[in-house]
Amino acid sequence: MLKQSGPVTVGMLANQLWSYAGSGRRDRVSSLFVQPFLSYTYPDTTSLSLNTESNYDWVHHQWTVPVNFGVSHIYKFGRQPVSLGVTGKAYAESAQGPQAGFRFTATFLFPR
């Protein structure tokens, strides 16, 4: 779900995954994903965003909680608009894995 009000977008994406069939030699799966997000877009198409892509493993009772802060901007290459962005990631909670990271994105836009 999401709500847009002027330059502000706020919302949440969530899902739950369960295993129900397959090899008995594999671990069972029960995983919750929660992604609350907030973004602000300036009139010049620059956007700032804050979100978390949190996972909870119900089988092993472990949280993974990266906190992401990003900035993006829409550029035009000829007639093709492209959103280019960078996001920094720091882990508030992680059972294993990195302590920080970066994400670079390029999204080609096809407006009508």
mmCIF file with all atom_site columns, N, CA, C and O in Angstrom, residues 55 62-67 89-100:
data_model
loop_
_atom_site.group_PDB
_atom_site.id
_atom_site.type_symbol
_atom_site.label_atom_id
_atom_site.label_alt_id
_atom_site.label_comp_id
_atom_site.label_asym_id
_atom_site.label_entity_id
_atom_site.label_seq_id
_atom_site.pdbx_PDB_ins_code
_atom_site.Cartn_x
_atom_site.Cartn_y
_atom_site.Cartn_z
_atom_site.occupancy
_atom_site.B_iso_or_equiv
_atom_site.pdbx_formal_charge
_atom_site.auth_seq_id
_atom_site.auth_comp_id
_atom_site.auth_asym_id
_atom_site.auth_atom_id
_atom_site.pdbx_PDB_model_num
ATOM 1  N N  . ASN A 1 55  ? 13.776 -8.537  7.020  1.00 0.00 ? 55  ASN A N  1
ATOM 2  C CA . ASN A 1 55  ? 13.371 -9.940  6.944  1.00 0.00 ? 55  ASN A CA 1
ATOM 3  C C  . ASN A 1 55  ? 13.428 -10.543 8.335  1.00 0.00 ? 55  ASN A C  1
ATOM 4  O O  . ASN A 1 55  ? 14.383 -10.300 9.076  1.00 0.00 ? 55  ASN A O  1
ATOM 5  N N  . GLN A 1 62  ? 15.663 -14.975 13.586 1.00 0.00 ? 62  GLN A N  1
ATOM 6  C CA . GLN A 1 62  ? 16.693 -13.977 13.285 1.00 0.00 ? 62  GLN A CA 1
ATOM 7  C C  . GLN A 1 62  ? 16.130 -12.859 12.415 1.00 0.00 ? 62  GLN A C  1
ATOM 8  O O  . GLN A 1 62  ? 15.429 -13.117 11.433 1.00 0.00 ? 62  GLN A O  1
ATOM 9  N N  . TRP A 1 63  ? 16.453 -11.621 12.775 1.00 0.00 ? 63  TRP A N  1
ATOM 10 C CA . TRP A 1 63  ? 16.125 -10.447 11.977 1.00 0.00 ? 63  TRP A CA 1
ATOM 11 C C  . TRP A 1 63  ? 17.314 -10.069 11.107 1.00 0.00 ? 63  TRP A C  1
ATOM 12 O O  . TRP A 1 63  ? 18.463 -10.184 11.523 1.00 0.00 ? 63  TRP A O  1
ATOM 13 N N  . THR A 1 64  ? 17.024 -9.564  9.915  1.00 0.00 ? 64  THR A N  1
ATOM 14 C CA . THR A 1 64  ? 17.983 -8.845  9.077  1.00 0.00 ? 64  THR A CA 1
ATOM 15 C C  . THR A 1 64  ? 17.314 -7.513  8.750  1.00 0.00 ? 64  THR A C  1
ATOM 16 O O  . THR A 1 64  ? 16.234 -7.494  8.148  1.00 0.00 ? 64  THR A O  1
ATOM 17 N N  . VAL A 1 65  ? 17.944 -6.393  9.200  1.00 0.00 ? 65  VAL A N  1
ATOM 18 C CA . VAL A 1 65  ? 17.304 -5.082  9.066  1.00 0.00 ? 65  VAL A CA 1
ATOM 19 C C  . VAL A 1 65  ? 18.288 -4.078  8.459  1.00 0.00 ? 65  VAL A C  1
ATOM 20 O O  . VAL A 1 65  ? 19.015 -3.391  9.178  1.00 0.00 ? 65  VAL A O  1
ATOM 21 N N  . PRO A 1 66  ? 18.335 -3.997  7.134  1.00 0.00 ? 66  PRO A N  1
ATOM 22 C CA . PRO A 1 66  ? 19.129 -2.940  6.517  1.00 0.00 ? 66  PRO A CA 1
ATOM 23 C C  . PRO A 1 66  ? 18.317 -1.649  6.444  1.00 0.00 ? 66  PRO A C  1
ATOM 24 O O  . PRO A 1 66  ? 17.123 -1.674  6.153  1.00 0.00 ? 66  PRO A O  1
ATOM 25 N N  . VAL A 1 67  ? 18.956 -0.535  6.740  1.00 0.00 ? 67  VAL A N  1
ATOM 26 C CA . VAL A 1 67  ? 18.328 0.779   6.614  1.00 0.00 ? 67  VAL A CA 1
ATOM 27 C C  . VAL A 1 67  ? 18.959 1.449   5.407  1.00 0.00 ? 67  VAL A C  1
ATOM 28 O O  . VAL A 1 67  ? 20.187 1.561   5.319  1.00 0.00 ? 67  VAL A O  1
ATOM 29 N N  . LYS A 1 89  ? 23.480 1.697   2.367  1.00 0.00 ? 89  LYS A N  1
ATOM 30 C CA . LYS A 1 89  ? 22.796 0.728   3.218  1.00 0.00 ? 89  LYS A CA 1
ATOM 31 C C  . LYS A 1 89  ? 23.641 0.460   4.447  1.00 0.00 ? 89  LYS A C  1
ATOM 32 O O  . LYS A 1 89  ? 24.848 0.218   4.338  1.00 0.00 ? 89  LYS A O  1
ATOM 33 N N  . ALA A 1 90  ? 23.028 0.516   5.626  1.00 0.00 ? 90  ALA A N  1
ATOM 34 C CA . ALA A 1 90  ? 23.677 0.144   6.880  1.00 0.00 ? 90  ALA A CA 1
ATOM 35 C C  . ALA A 1 90  ? 22.745 -0.821  7.600  1.00 0.00 ? 90  ALA A C  1
ATOM 36 O O  . ALA A 1 90  ? 21.520 -0.657  7.565  1.00 0.00 ? 90  ALA A O  1
ATOM 37 N N  . TYR A 1 91  ? 23.305 -1.829  8.231  1.00 0.00 ? 91  TYR A N  1
ATOM 38 C CA . TYR A 1 91  ? 22.496 -2.847  8.888  1.00 0.00 ? 91  TYR A CA 1
ATOM 39 C C  . TYR A 1 91  ? 22.287 -2.510  10.357 1.00 0.00 ? 91  TYR A C  1
ATOM 40 O O  . TYR A 1 91  ? 23.240 -2.427  11.126 1.00 0.00 ? 91  TYR A O  1
ATOM 41 N N  . ALA A 1 92  ? 21.026 -2.322  10.743 1.00 0.00 ? 92  ALA A N  1
ATOM 42 C CA . ALA A 1 92  ? 20.689 -2.128  12.150 1.00 0.00 ? 92  ALA A CA 1
ATOM 43 C C  . ALA A 1 92  ? 20.720 -3.471  12.880 1.00 0.00 ? 92  ALA A C  1
ATOM 44 O O  . ALA A 1 92  ? 20.987 -3.521  14.074 1.00 0.00 ? 92  ALA A O  1
ATOM 45 N N  . GLU A 1 93  ? 20.449 -4.550  12.143 1.00 0.00 ? 93  GLU A N  1
ATOM 46 C CA . GLU A 1 93  ? 20.471 -5.908  12.706 1.00 0.00 ? 93  GLU A CA 1
ATOM 47 C C  . GLU A 1 93  ? 20.783 -6.879  11.583 1.00 0.00 ? 93  GLU A C  1
ATOM 48 O O  . GLU A 1 93  ? 20.209 -6.787  10.504 1.00 0.00 ? 93  GLU A O  1
ATOM 49 N N  . SER A 1 94  ? 21.719 -7.804  11.839 1.00 0.00 ? 94  SER A N  1
ATOM 50 C CA . SER A 1 94  ? 22.054 -8.806  10.839 1.00 0.00 ? 94  SER A CA 1
ATOM 51 C C  . SER A 1 94  ? 22.724 -9.984  11.521 1.00 0.00 ? 94  SER A C  1
ATOM 52 O O  . SER A 1 94  ? 23.697 -9.801  12.250 1.00 0.00 ? 94  SER A O  1
ATOM 53 N N  . ALA A 1 95  ? 22.197 -11.176 11.286 1.00 0.00 ? 95  ALA A N  1
ATOM 54 C CA . ALA A 1 95  ? 22.779 -12.378 11.884 1.00 0.00 ? 95  ALA A CA 1
ATOM 55 C C  . ALA A 1 95  ? 24.119 -12.720 11.235 1.00 0.00 ? 95  ALA A C  1
ATOM 56 O O  . ALA A 1 95  ? 25.023 -13.204 11.884 1.00 0.00 ? 95  ALA A O  1
ATOM 57 N N  . GLN A 1 96  ? 24.224 -12.433 9.962  1.00 0.00 ? 96  GLN A N  1
ATOM 58 C CA . GLN A 1 96  ? 25.461 -12.676 9.230  1.00 0.00 ? 96  GLN A CA 1
ATOM 59 C C  . GLN A 1 96  ? 25.444 -11.796 7.987  1.00 0.00 ? 96  GLN A C  1
ATOM 60 O O  . GLN A 1 96  ? 24.414 -11.290 7.603  1.00 0.00 ? 96  GLN A O  1
ATOM 61 N N  . GLY A 1 97  ? 26.589 -11.601 7.392  1.00 0.00 ? 97  GLY A N  1
ATOM 62 C CA . GLY A 1 97  ? 26.635 -10.797 6.179  1.00 0.00 ? 97  GLY A CA 1
ATOM 63 C C  . GLY A 1 97  ? 27.323 -9.473  6.390  1.00 0.00 ? 97  GLY A C  1
ATOM 64 O O  . GLY A 1 97  ? 27.951 -9.231  7.412  1.00 0.00 ? 97  GLY A O  1
ATOM 65 N N  . PRO A 1 98  ? 27.180 -8.571  5.414  1.00 0.00 ? 98  PRO A N  1
ATOM 66 C CA . PRO A 1 98  ? 27.901 -7.300  5.465  1.00 0.00 ? 98  PRO A CA 1
ATOM 67 C C  . PRO A 1 98  ? 27.334 -6.349  6.506  1.00 0.00 ? 98  PRO A C  1
ATOM 68 O O  . PRO A 1 98  ? 26.214 -6.516  6.988  1.00 0.00 ? 98  PRO A O  1
ATOM 69 N N  . GLN A 1 99  ? 28.112 -5.346  6.846  1.00 0.00 ? 99  GLN A N  1
ATOM 70 C CA . GLN A 1 99  ? 27.673 -4.301  7.767  1.00 0.00 ? 99  GLN A CA 1
ATOM 71 C C  . GLN A 1 99  ? 27.141 -3.078  7.014  1.00 0.00 ? 99  GLN A C  1
ATOM 72 O O  . GLN A 1 99  ? 26.421 -2.278  7.581  1.00 0.00 ? 99  GLN A O  1
ATOM 73 N N  . ALA A 1 100 ? 27.547 -2.936  5.753  1.00 0.00 ? 100 ALA A N  1
ATOM 74 C CA . ALA A 1 100 ? 27.125 -1.788  4.949  1.00 0.00 ? 100 ALA A CA 1
ATOM 75 C C  . ALA A 1 100 ? 27.178 -2.167  3.473  1.00 0.00 ? 100 ALA A C  1
ATOM 76 O O  . ALA A 1 100 ? 27.755 -3.183  3.102  1.00 0.00 ? 100 ALA A O  1
#
